[in-house]
């Protein structure tokens, strides 16, 4: 593994064909997964001066059966195409975000943030989709912890320096920036120990301009830009989720309660309760009925005798 990183550091930014062929051979033939992963990552260091070549070199490796090779292919794209917003690199990384292996998804999230750093919706239309994906992954309770960690780092990378920094391994004069290269190398070892992710800060380069006079005060300056404001506009800030207002549910009114309310409102309309007649009165009524029937029978019998 150290040998693969040594080749990557020795030929960083040169695009040496012999070195690339050697790394590709190790990436597909070595028996150790860590060595294969390091070989693929080192390809990204070799091609950072010609990022347009990296997607073609690692496209097949991104579909490898070996998950360590797929992870290395994702980071190689992120290192070589950092800050470019290259569509070809994003087209390879996008399906890797749904990879069945958790650390491959983590690598795809990190690499996509590195590619999209310092981009906006005008320069890269896919930026909004990836940012929504980062936010969704961080807040998903059912997502793996390793993938969540990658989404959190990706959110920090894409907003680095208040969105005024980019990842670059070249100086402003086009030479290799050694501290940036070393910082990215140590950042790749987050695989073994996550605090090493802080070394990515060595690769950040400011893209803002601050003008000062001899008294170290900011003078009044005006710049004329012929480009549209949307070309260099900041992406919109994240908005907290809006709380939905709870609608008041109307209480159900029964027909009986409505009748009672109507009766109570009208004065003098109270009616006495219907009470069943007492049992004694019922017995009296039954006795009277029996007597009347007996009298009728007697009268009929008397009439028959007279006849």
PDB file of C-alpha atoms in Angstrom:
ATOM      1  CA  UNK A   1       0.000   0.000   0.000  1.00  0.00           C
ATOM      2  CA  UNK A   2       2.815   2.420   0.836  1.00  0.00           C
ATOM      3  CA  UNK A   3       4.379   1.610  -2.534  1.00  0.00           C
ATOM      4  CA  UNK A   4       1.182   2.650  -4.346  1.00  0.00           C
ATOM      5  CA  UNK A   5       0.998   5.956  -2.487  1.00  0.00           C
ATOM      6  CA  UNK A   6       4.738   6.514  -3.145  1.00  0.00           C
ATOM      7  CA  UNK A   7       4.145   6.199  -6.882  1.00  0.00           C
ATOM      8  CA  UNK A   8       1.194   8.569  -6.608  1.00  0.00           C
ATOM      9  CA  UNK A   9       3.235  11.183  -4.766  1.00  0.00           C
ATOM     10  CA  UNK A  10       6.316  10.819  -6.963  1.00  0.00           C
ATOM     11  CA  UNK A  11       4.366  11.297 -10.210  1.00  0.00           C
ATOM     12  CA  UNK A  12       1.664  13.645  -8.853  1.00  0.00           C
ATOM     13  CA  UNK A  13       0.249  15.829 -11.608  1.00  0.00           C
ATOM     14  CA  UNK A  14       2.520  14.377 -14.307  1.00  0.00           C
ATOM     15  CA  UNK A  15       0.050  11.944 -15.913  1.00  0.00           C
ATOM     16  CA  UNK A  16       2.925   9.515 -16.532  1.00  0.00           C
ATOM     17  CA  UNK A  17       1.593   6.665 -18.696  1.00  0.00           C
ATOM     18  CA  UNK A  18       4.000   4.046 -17.333  1.00  0.00           C
ATOM     19  CA  UNK A  19       3.037   4.865 -13.744  1.00  0.00           C
ATOM     20  CA  UNK A  20      -0.690   4.728 -14.613  1.00  0.00           C
ATOM     21  CA  UNK A  21      -0.285   1.327 -16.291  1.00  0.00           C
ATOM     22  CA  UNK A  22       1.527  -0.002 -13.223  1.00  0.00           C
ATOM     23  CA  UNK A  23      -1.190   1.261 -10.886  1.00  0.00           C
ATOM     24  CA  UNK A  24      -3.950  -0.208 -13.059  1.00  0.00           C
ATOM     25  CA  UNK A  25      -2.182  -3.582 -13.100  1.00  0.00           C
ATOM     26  CA  UNK A  26      -1.986  -3.648  -9.301  1.00  0.00           C
ATOM     27  CA  UNK A  27      -5.594  -2.447  -8.989  1.00  0.00           C
ATOM     28  CA  UNK A  28      -6.927  -5.490 -10.843  1.00  0.00           C
ATOM     29  CA  UNK A  29      -4.447  -8.199  -9.838  1.00  0.00           C
ATOM     30  CA  UNK A  30      -3.252  -7.705  -6.251  1.00  0.00           C
ATOM     31  CA  UNK A  31      -4.599 -10.036  -3.578  1.00  0.00           C
ATOM     32  CA  UNK A  32      -4.839  -7.372  -0.856  1.00  0.00           C
ATOM     33  CA  UNK A  33      -7.866  -5.059  -0.877  1.00  0.00           C
ATOM     34  CA  UNK A  34      -6.035  -2.170   0.817  1.00  0.00           C
ATOM     35  CA  UNK A  35      -3.321  -2.239  -1.868  1.00  0.00           C
ATOM     36  CA  UNK A  36      -5.885  -2.272  -4.662  1.00  0.00           C
ATOM     37  CA  UNK A  37      -7.761   0.650  -3.123  1.00  0.00           C
ATOM     38  CA  UNK A  38      -4.533   2.675  -2.704  1.00  0.00           C
ATOM     39  CA  UNK A  39      -3.545   1.987  -6.324  1.00  0.00           C
ATOM     40  CA  UNK A  40      -6.830   3.345  -7.682  1.00  0.00           C
ATOM     41  CA  UNK A  41      -6.726   6.423  -5.414  1.00  0.00           C
ATOM     42  CA  UNK A  42      -3.174   7.189  -6.574  1.00  0.00           C
ATOM     43  CA  UNK A  43      -4.437   7.443 -10.167  1.00  0.00           C
ATOM     44  CA  UNK A  44      -6.362  10.537  -9.085  1.00  0.00           C
ATOM     45  CA  UNK A  45      -3.143  12.192  -7.883  1.00  0.00           C
ATOM     46  CA  UNK A  46      -1.405  11.482 -11.192  1.00  0.00           C
ATOM     47  CA  UNK A  47      -4.191  13.016 -13.273  1.00  0.00           C
ATOM     48  CA  UNK A  48      -5.118  16.176 -11.348  1.00  0.00           C
ATOM     49  CA  UNK A  49      -3.480  18.314 -14.073  1.00  0.00           C
ATOM     50  CA  UNK A  50      -5.568  16.586 -16.763  1.00  0.00           C
ATOM     51  CA  UNK A  51      -8.876  15.822 -14.997  1.00  0.00           C
ATOM     52  CA  UNK A  52     -10.730  15.151 -18.255  1.00  0.00           C
ATOM     53  CA  UNK A  53      -8.790  11.858 -18.596  1.00  0.00           C
ATOM     54  CA  UNK A  54      -9.686  10.447 -15.176  1.00  0.00           C
ATOM     55  CA  UNK A  55     -13.339   9.470 -15.901  1.00  0.00           C
ATOM     56  CA  UNK A  56     -12.219   7.389 -18.886  1.00  0.00           C
ATOM     57  CA  UNK A  57      -9.489   5.663 -16.865  1.00  0.00           C
ATOM     58  CA  UNK A  58     -11.576   4.704 -13.816  1.00  0.00           C
ATOM     59  CA  UNK A  59     -15.012   4.211 -15.445  1.00  0.00           C
ATOM     60  CA  UNK A  60     -14.594   0.436 -15.616  1.00  0.00           C
ATOM     61  CA  UNK A  61     -13.060   0.287 -12.134  1.00  0.00           C
ATOM     62  CA  UNK A  62     -16.158   2.014 -10.731  1.00  0.00           C
ATOM     63  CA  UNK A  63     -18.163  -1.064 -11.787  1.00  0.00           C
ATOM     64  CA  UNK A  64     -15.728  -3.591 -10.311  1.00  0.00           C
ATOM     65  CA  UNK A  65     -16.998  -6.516  -8.231  1.00  0.00           C
ATOM     66  CA  UNK A  66     -14.545  -5.457  -5.503  1.00  0.00           C
ATOM     67  CA  UNK A  67     -16.051  -2.782  -3.252  1.00  0.00           C
ATOM     68  CA  UNK A  68     -12.591  -1.457  -2.261  1.00  0.00           C
ATOM     69  CA  UNK A  69     -11.798  -0.765  -5.918  1.00  0.00           C
ATOM     70  CA  UNK A  70     -15.125   1.030  -6.342  1.00  0.00           C
ATOM     71  CA  UNK A  71     -14.370   3.195  -3.290  1.00  0.00           C
ATOM     72  CA  UNK A  72     -10.922   4.030  -4.694  1.00  0.00           C
ATOM     73  CA  UNK A  73     -12.435   4.939  -8.070  1.00  0.00           C
ATOM     74  CA  UNK A  74     -14.830   7.377  -6.373  1.00  0.00           C
ATOM     75  CA  UNK A  75     -12.033   9.135  -4.457  1.00  0.00           C
ATOM     76  CA  UNK A  76      -9.812   9.205  -7.553  1.00  0.00           C
ATOM     77  CA  UNK A  77     -12.541  11.135  -9.380  1.00  0.00           C
ATOM     78  CA  UNK A  78     -12.978  13.494  -6.447  1.00  0.00           C
ATOM     79  CA  UNK A  79      -9.228  14.218  -6.230  1.00  0.00           C
ATOM     80  CA  UNK A  80      -8.520  14.717  -9.931  1.00  0.00           C
ATOM     81  CA  UNK A  81     -11.766  16.563 -10.819  1.00  0.00           C
ATOM     82  CA  UNK A  82     -12.023  18.661  -7.634  1.00  0.00           C
ATOM     83  CA  UNK A  83     -13.787  21.977  -8.183  1.00  0.00           C
ATOM     84  CA  UNK A  84     -14.414  21.301 -11.878  1.00  0.00           C
ATOM     85  CA  UNK A  85     -18.096  20.328 -11.794  1.00  0.00           C
ATOM     86  CA  UNK A  86     -17.318  17.863 -14.580  1.00  0.00           C
ATOM     87  CA  UNK A  87     -20.456  16.126 -15.886  1.00  0.00           C
ATOM     88  CA  UNK A  88     -18.609  12.938 -16.828  1.00  0.00           C
ATOM     89  CA  UNK A  89     -17.350  12.518 -13.259  1.00  0.00           C
ATOM     90  CA  UNK A  90     -20.798  13.170 -11.780  1.00  0.00           C
ATOM     91  CA  UNK A  91     -22.388  10.663 -14.158  1.00  0.00           C
ATOM     92  CA  UNK A  92     -20.065   7.977 -12.747  1.00  0.00           C
ATOM     93  CA  UNK A  93     -20.534   9.012  -9.113  1.00  0.00           C
ATOM     94  CA  UNK A  94     -24.316   9.352  -9.184  1.00  0.00           C
ATOM     95  CA  UNK A  95     -25.143   5.609  -9.413  1.00  0.00           C
ATOM     96  CA  UNK A  96     -22.441   4.834  -6.834  1.00  0.00           C
ATOM     97  CA  UNK A  97     -24.424   6.764  -4.215  1.00  0.00           C
ATOM     98  CA  UNK A  98     -26.934   3.890  -4.277  1.00  0.00           C
ATOM     99  CA  UNK A  99     -24.245   1.205  -3.946  1.00  0.00           C
ATOM    100  CA  UNK A 100     -25.175  -1.697  -1.618  1.00  0.00           C
ATOM    101  CA  UNK A 101     -21.907  -1.283   0.364  1.00  0.00           C
ATOM    102  CA  UNK A 102     -21.936   1.528   2.946  1.00  0.00           C
ATOM    103  CA  UNK A 103     -18.339   2.749   2.580  1.00  0.00           C
ATOM    104  CA  UNK A 104     -18.699   2.945  -1.216  1.00  0.00           C
ATOM    105  CA  UNK A 105     -21.689   5.248  -0.723  1.00  0.00           C
ATOM    106  CA  UNK A 106     -19.598   7.300   1.703  1.00  0.00           C
ATOM    107  CA  UNK A 107     -16.798   7.646  -0.861  1.00  0.00           C
ATOM    108  CA  UNK A 108     -19.280   8.644  -3.580  1.00  0.00           C
ATOM    109  CA  UNK A 109     -20.732  11.383  -1.357  1.00  0.00           C
ATOM    110  CA  UNK A 110     -17.277  12.748  -0.504  1.00  0.00           C
ATOM    111  CA  UNK A 111     -16.117  12.673  -4.128  1.00  0.00           C
ATOM    112  CA  UNK A 112     -19.267  14.360  -5.459  1.00  0.00           C
ATOM    113  CA  UNK A 113     -18.839  17.199  -2.928  1.00  0.00           C
ATOM    114  CA  UNK A 114     -15.207  17.626  -3.980  1.00  0.00           C
ATOM    115  CA  UNK A 115     -16.239  17.848  -7.635  1.00  0.00           C
ATOM    116  CA  UNK A 116     -19.068  20.314  -6.913  1.00  0.00           C
ATOM    117  CA  UNK A 117     -17.172  22.661  -4.596  1.00  0.00           C
ATOM    118  CA  UNK A 118     -17.462  26.329  -5.708  1.00  0.00           C
ATOM    119  CA  UNK A 119     -20.223  25.496  -8.210  1.00  0.00           C
ATOM    120  CA  UNK A 120     -23.689  27.026  -8.525  1.00  0.00           C
ATOM    121  CA  UNK A 121     -26.937  26.111 -10.252  1.00  0.00           C
ATOM    122  CA  UNK A 122     -25.993  28.078 -13.357  1.00  0.00           C
ATOM    123  CA  UNK A 123     -22.647  26.330 -13.834  1.00  0.00           C
ATOM    124  CA  UNK A 124     -23.825  22.880 -12.746  1.00  0.00           C
ATOM    125  CA  UNK A 125     -27.575  22.098 -12.834  1.00  0.00           C
ATOM    126  CA  UNK A 126     -27.075  18.915 -10.780  1.00  0.00           C
ATOM    127  CA  UNK A 127     -25.854  20.854  -7.752  1.00  0.00           C
ATOM    128  CA  UNK A 128     -29.344  21.214  -6.271  1.00  0.00           C
ATOM    129  CA  UNK A 129     -29.998  17.476  -6.571  1.00  0.00           C
ATOM    130  CA  UNK A 130     -26.779  16.547  -4.773  1.00  0.00           C
ATOM    131  CA  UNK A 131     -27.285  19.099  -1.991  1.00  0.00           C
ATOM    132  CA  UNK A 132     -30.778  17.781  -1.336  1.00  0.00           C
ATOM    133  CA  UNK A 133     -29.308  14.292  -1.251  1.00  0.00           C
ATOM    134  CA  UNK A 134     -26.706  15.322   1.365  1.00  0.00           C
ATOM    135  CA  UNK A 135     -29.394  16.849   3.577  1.00  0.00           C
ATOM    136  CA  UNK A 136     -31.702  13.857   3.193  1.00  0.00           C
ATOM    137  CA  UNK A 137     -28.924  11.385   4.027  1.00  0.00           C
ATOM    138  CA  UNK A 138     -27.923  13.289   7.174  1.00  0.00           C
ATOM    139  CA  UNK A 139     -31.480  13.345   8.523  1.00  0.00           C
ATOM    140  CA  UNK A 140     -32.430   9.790   7.553  1.00  0.00           C
ATOM    141  CA  UNK A 141     -32.823   7.733  10.731  1.00  0.00           C
ATOM    142  CA  UNK A 142     -32.531   4.442   8.879  1.00  0.00           C
ATOM    143  CA  UNK A 143     -29.293   5.303   7.038  1.00  0.00           C
ATOM    144  CA  UNK A 144     -25.988   3.719   8.047  1.00  0.00           C
ATOM    145  CA  UNK A 145     -23.755   5.753  10.390  1.00  0.00           C
ATOM    146  CA  UNK A 146     -20.795   5.540   8.013  1.00  0.00           C
ATOM    147  CA  UNK A 147     -22.861   6.981   5.163  1.00  0.00           C
ATOM    148  CA  UNK A 148     -24.192   9.734   7.439  1.00  0.00           C
ATOM    149  CA  UNK A 149     -20.614  10.679   8.341  1.00  0.00           C
ATOM    150  CA  UNK A 150     -19.785  10.945   4.636  1.00  0.00           C
ATOM    151  CA  UNK A 151     -22.839  13.156   4.022  1.00  0.00           C
ATOM    152  CA  UNK A 152     -21.860  15.485   6.885  1.00  0.00           C
ATOM    153  CA  UNK A 153     -18.317  15.821   5.529  1.00  0.00           C
ATOM    154  CA  UNK A 154     -19.715  16.378   2.030  1.00  0.00           C
ATOM    155  CA  UNK A 155     -21.927  19.193   3.297  1.00  0.00           C
ATOM    156  CA  UNK A 156     -18.894  20.851   4.884  1.00  0.00           C
ATOM    157  CA  UNK A 157     -16.722  20.421   1.765  1.00  0.00           C
ATOM    158  CA  UNK A 158     -19.286  21.890  -0.611  1.00  0.00           C
ATOM    159  CA  UNK A 159     -19.685  24.973   1.655  1.00  0.00           C
ATOM    160  CA  UNK A 160     -15.991  25.311   2.501  1.00  0.00           C
ATOM    161  CA  UNK A 161     -14.760  28.756   3.510  1.00  0.00           C
ATOM    162  CA  UNK A 162     -18.214  30.271   3.338  1.00  0.00           C
ATOM    163  CA  UNK A 163     -18.346  29.065  -0.288  1.00  0.00           C
ATOM    164  CA  UNK A 164     -15.253  31.113  -1.045  1.00  0.00           C
ATOM    165  CA  UNK A 165     -12.752  28.241  -1.224  1.00  0.00           C
ATOM    166  CA  UNK A 166     -11.978  25.496  -3.695  1.00  0.00           C
ATOM    167  CA  UNK A 167      -9.833  22.367  -3.655  1.00  0.00           C
ATOM    168  CA  UNK A 168      -6.714  22.823  -5.742  1.00  0.00           C
ATOM    169  CA  UNK A 169      -3.331  21.087  -5.878  1.00  0.00           C
ATOM    170  CA  UNK A 170      -1.807  23.788  -8.068  1.00  0.00           C
ATOM    171  CA  UNK A 171      -0.455  27.192  -7.157  1.00  0.00           C
ATOM    172  CA  UNK A 172      -1.617  30.345  -8.930  1.00  0.00           C
ATOM    173  CA  UNK A 173       1.407  29.963 -11.214  1.00  0.00           C
ATOM    174  CA  UNK A 174       0.475  26.382 -12.240  1.00  0.00           C
ATOM    175  CA  UNK A 175       3.059  24.514 -10.162  1.00  0.00           C
ATOM    176  CA  UNK A 176       2.264  21.595  -7.893  1.00  0.00           C
ATOM    177  CA  UNK A 177       1.299  22.754  -4.418  1.00  0.00           C
ATOM    178  CA  UNK A 178       3.000  20.186  -2.192  1.00  0.00           C
ATOM    179  CA  UNK A 179       1.080  20.970   1.057  1.00  0.00           C
ATOM    180  CA  UNK A 180      -2.221  20.543  -0.815  1.00  0.00           C
ATOM    181  CA  UNK A 181      -1.148  17.204  -2.260  1.00  0.00           C
ATOM    182  CA  UNK A 182       0.007  15.946   1.140  1.00  0.00           C
ATOM    183  CA  UNK A 183      -3.177  17.188   2.795  1.00  0.00           C
ATOM    184  CA  UNK A 184      -5.322  15.250   0.333  1.00  0.00           C
ATOM    185  CA  UNK A 185      -3.140  12.155   0.785  1.00  0.00           C
ATOM    186  CA  UNK A 186      -3.606  12.203   4.551  1.00  0.00           C
ATOM    187  CA  UNK A 187      -7.330  12.907   4.058  1.00  0.00           C
ATOM    188  CA  UNK A 188      -7.672   9.615   2.180  1.00  0.00           C
ATOM    189  CA  UNK A 189      -6.481   7.851   5.344  1.00  0.00           C
ATOM    190  CA  UNK A 190      -9.759   8.836   7.014  1.00  0.00           C
ATOM    191  CA  UNK A 191     -10.526   5.229   6.113  1.00  0.00           C
ATOM    192  CA  UNK A 192      -8.360   4.164   9.079  1.00  0.00           C
ATOM    193  CA  UNK A 193      -8.888   7.073  11.503  1.00  0.00           C
ATOM    194  CA  UNK A 194     -11.606   9.655  11.019  1.00  0.00           C
ATOM    195  CA  UNK A 195      -9.833  12.668  12.696  1.00  0.00           C
ATOM    196  CA  UNK A 196      -7.459  12.701   9.704  1.00  0.00           C
ATOM    197  CA  UNK A 197     -10.300  14.286   7.715  1.00  0.00           C
ATOM    198  CA  UNK A 198      -9.139  17.687   9.034  1.00  0.00           C
ATOM    199  CA  UNK A 199      -6.072  17.502   6.788  1.00  0.00           C
ATOM    200  CA  UNK A 200      -8.294  18.325   3.822  1.00  0.00           C
ATOM    201  CA  UNK A 201      -8.036  21.963   4.931  1.00  0.00           C
ATOM    202  CA  UNK A 202      -4.477  22.019   3.538  1.00  0.00           C
ATOM    203  CA  UNK A 203      -5.922  21.574   0.039  1.00  0.00           C
ATOM    204  CA  UNK A 204      -8.377  24.476   0.291  1.00  0.00           C
ATOM    205  CA  UNK A 205      -7.415  27.545  -1.743  1.00  0.00           C
ATOM    206  CA  UNK A 206      -9.229  30.883  -1.272  1.00  0.00           C
ATOM    207  CA  UNK A 207     -10.979  32.280  -4.342  1.00  0.00           C
ATOM    208  CA  UNK A 208     -11.944  35.672  -2.958  1.00  0.00           C
ATOM    209  CA  UNK A 209     -10.133  38.976  -3.460  1.00  0.00           C
ATOM    210  CA  UNK A 210      -9.538  41.445  -0.632  1.00  0.00           C
ATOM    211  CA  UNK A 211      -8.135  44.856  -1.556  1.00  0.00           C
ATOM    212  CA  UNK A 212      -6.252  46.896   1.076  1.00  0.00           C
ATOM    213  CA  UNK A 213      -4.371  50.185   0.910  1.00  0.00           C
ATOM    214  CA  UNK A 214      -1.111  51.067   2.665  1.00  0.00           C
ATOM    215  CA  UNK A 215      -3.002  51.667   5.933  1.00  0.00           C
ATOM    216  CA  UNK A 216      -4.508  48.171   5.728  1.00  0.00           C
ATOM    217  CA  UNK A 217      -7.942  49.656   5.134  1.00  0.00           C
ATOM    218  CA  UNK A 218     -10.371  48.540   2.495  1.00  0.00           C
ATOM    219  CA  UNK A 219     -10.644  51.201  -0.243  1.00  0.00           C
ATOM    220  CA  UNK A 220     -13.767  51.904  -2.275  1.00  0.00           C
ATOM    221  CA  UNK A 221     -13.473  49.899  -5.495  1.00  0.00           C
ATOM    222  CA  UNK A 222     -15.735  49.210  -8.435  1.00  0.00           C
ATOM    223  CA  UNK A 223     -15.486  46.271 -10.800  1.00  0.00           C
ATOM    224  CA  UNK A 224     -17.221  45.813 -14.110  1.00  0.00           C
ATOM    225  CA  UNK A 225     -18.312  42.276 -15.030  1.00  0.00           C
ATOM    226  CA  UNK A 226     -19.790  41.434 -18.412  1.00  0.00           C
ATOM    227  CA  UNK A 227     -21.105  38.083 -17.155  1.00  0.00           C
ATOM    228  CA  UNK A 228     -24.609  37.548 -15.856  1.00  0.00           C
ATOM    229  CA  UNK A 229     -24.990  37.820 -12.056  1.00  0.00           C
ATOM    230  CA  UNK A 230     -26.250  34.224 -11.977  1.00  0.00           C
ATOM    231  CA  UNK A 231     -22.899  32.994 -13.324  1.00  0.00           C
ATOM    232  CA  UNK A 232     -21.081  33.749 -10.058  1.00  0.00           C
ATOM    233  CA  UNK A 233     -24.048  33.905  -7.692  1.00  0.00           C
ATOM    234  CA  UNK A 234     -23.933  32.127  -4.352  1.00  0.00           C
ATOM    235  CA  UNK A 235     -26.176  29.079  -4.020  1.00  0.00           C
ATOM    236  CA  UNK A 236     -29.242  29.768  -1.859  1.00  0.00           C
ATOM    237  CA  UNK A 237     -28.823  29.153   1.853  1.00  0.00           C
ATOM    238  CA  UNK A 238     -30.408  26.148   3.486  1.00  0.00           C
ATOM    239  CA  UNK A 239     -33.844  26.906   4.885  1.00  0.00           C
ATOM    240  CA  UNK A 240     -35.090  25.204   8.047  1.00  0.00           C
ATOM    241  CA  UNK A 241     -38.188  23.070   7.547  1.00  0.00           C
ATOM    242  CA  UNK A 242     -41.392  25.028   8.018  1.00  0.00           C
ATOM    243  CA  UNK A 243     -43.758  23.819  10.695  1.00  0.00           C
ATOM    244  CA  UNK A 244     -47.222  23.109   9.387  1.00  0.00           C
ATOM    245  CA  UNK A 245     -50.018  24.903  11.189  1.00  0.00           C
ATOM    246  CA  UNK A 246     -52.371  22.496  12.864  1.00  0.00           C
ATOM    247  CA  UNK A 247     -55.930  22.946  11.661  1.00  0.00           C
ATOM    248  CA  UNK A 248     -58.613  23.113  14.336  1.00  0.00           C
ATOM    249  CA  UNK A 249     -61.040  20.226  14.001  1.00  0.00           C
ATOM    250  CA  UNK A 250     -64.680  21.180  14.529  1.00  0.00           C
ATOM    251  CA  UNK A 251     -66.338  19.226  17.340  1.00  0.00           C
ATOM    252  CA  UNK A 252     -69.184  16.928  16.389  1.00  0.00           C
ATOM    253  CA  UNK A 253     -72.608  18.065  17.648  1.00  0.00           C
ATOM    254  CA  UNK A 254     -75.150  15.318  18.304  1.00  0.00           C
ATOM    255  CA  UNK A 255     -78.811  15.794  17.395  1.00  0.00           C
ATOM    256  CA  UNK A 256     -79.885  15.215  20.996  1.00  0.00           C
ATOM    257  CA  UNK A 257     -77.604  17.924  22.334  1.00  0.00           C
ATOM    258  CA  UNK A 258     -78.915  20.343  19.712  1.00  0.00           C
ATOM    259  CA  UNK A 259     -82.507  19.633  20.785  1.00  0.00           C
ATOM    260  CA  UNK A 260     -81.662  20.116  24.455  1.00  0.00           C
ATOM    261  CA  UNK A 261     -79.884  23.365  23.702  1.00  0.00           C
ATOM    262  CA  UNK A 262     -82.896  24.632  21.750  1.00  0.00           C
ATOM    263  CA  UNK A 263     -85.283  23.727  24.572  1.00  0.00           C
ATOM    264  CA  UNK A 264     -83.118  25.395  27.190  1.00  0.00           C
ATOM    265  CA  UNK A 265     -83.016  28.630  25.183  1.00  0.00           C
ATOM    266  CA  UNK A 266     -86.854  28.975  24.817  1.00  0.00           C
ATOM    267  CA  UNK A 267     -88.440  30.056  28.172  1.00  0.00           C
ATOM    268  CA  UNK A 268     -91.375  28.066  29.548  1.00  0.00           C
ATOM    269  CA  UNK A 269     -90.950  25.263  27.134  1.00  0.00           C
ATOM    270  CA  UNK A 270     -89.733  22.767  29.664  1.00  0.00           C
ATOM    271  CA  UNK A 271     -91.861  19.606  29.569  1.00  0.00           C
ATOM    272  CA  UNK A 272     -92.160  17.195  32.441  1.00  0.00           C
ATOM    273  CA  UNK A 273     -90.425  13.907  32.191  1.00  0.00           C
ATOM    274  CA  UNK A 274     -92.451  10.965  30.993  1.00  0.00           C
ATOM    275  CA  UNK A 275     -92.893   8.620  33.948  1.00  0.00           C
ATOM    276  CA  UNK A 276     -94.324   5.139  33.791  1.00  0.00           C
ATOM    277  CA  UNK A 277     -97.590   4.719  35.758  1.00  0.00           C
ATOM    278  CA  UNK A 278     -97.137   3.085  39.145  1.00  0.00           C
ATOM    279  CA  UNK A 279     -97.843  -0.597  39.531  1.00  0.00           C
ATOM    280  CA  UNK A 280    -100.791  -0.079  42.008  1.00  0.00           C
ATOM    281  CA  UNK A 281    -102.809   1.942  39.502  1.00  0.00           C
ATOM    282  CA  UNK A 282    -102.224  -0.732  36.860  1.00  0.00           C
ATOM    283  CA  UNK A 283    -103.658  -3.390  39.211  1.00  0.00           C
ATOM    284  CA  UNK A 284    -106.749  -1.240  39.892  1.00  0.00           C
ATOM    285  CA  UNK A 285    -107.368  -0.784  36.213  1.00  0.00           C
ATOM    286  CA  UNK A 286    -107.105  -4.540  35.634  1.00  0.00           C
ATOM    287  CA  UNK A 287    -109.617  -5.250  38.474  1.00  0.00           C
ATOM    288  CA  UNK A 288    -112.111  -2.759  37.042  1.00  0.00           C
ATOM    289  CA  UNK A 289    -111.855  -4.410  33.652  1.00  0.00           C
ATOM    290  CA  UNK A 290    -112.541  -7.834  35.189  1.00  0.00           C
ATOM    291  CA  UNK A 291    -115.633  -6.523  37.058  1.00  0.00           C
ATOM    292  CA  UNK A 292    -117.021  -4.970  33.893  1.00  0.00           C
ATOM    293  CA  UNK A 293    -116.607  -8.265  32.035  1.00  0.00           C
ATOM    294  CA  UNK A 294    -118.390 -10.194  34.855  1.00  0.00           C
ATOM    295  CA  UNK A 295    -121.287  -7.730  34.851  1.00  0.00           C
ATOM    296  CA  UNK A 296    -121.671  -8.070  31.120  1.00  0.00           C
ATOM    297  CA  UNK A 297    -121.763 -11.870  31.400  1.00  0.00           C
ATOM    298  CA  UNK A 298    -124.395 -11.717  34.146  1.00  0.00           C
ATOM    299  CA  UNK A 299    -126.597  -9.403  32.108  1.00  0.00           C
ATOM    300  CA  UNK A 300    -126.405 -11.728  29.132  1.00  0.00           C
ATOM    301  CA  UNK A 301    -127.271 -14.746  31.328  1.00  0.00           C
ATOM    302  CA  UNK A 302    -130.332 -12.954  32.811  1.00  0.00           C
ATOM    303  CA  UNK A 303    -131.629 -12.023  29.369  1.00  0.00           C
ATOM    304  CA  UNK A 304    -131.295 -15.611  28.175  1.00  0.00           C
ATOM    305  CA  UNK A 305    -133.298 -16.890  31.223  1.00  0.00           C
ATOM    306  CA  UNK A 306    -136.114 -14.435  30.593  1.00  0.00           C
ATOM    307  CA  UNK A 307    -136.367 -15.566  26.988  1.00  0.00           C
TER     308      UNK A 307
END
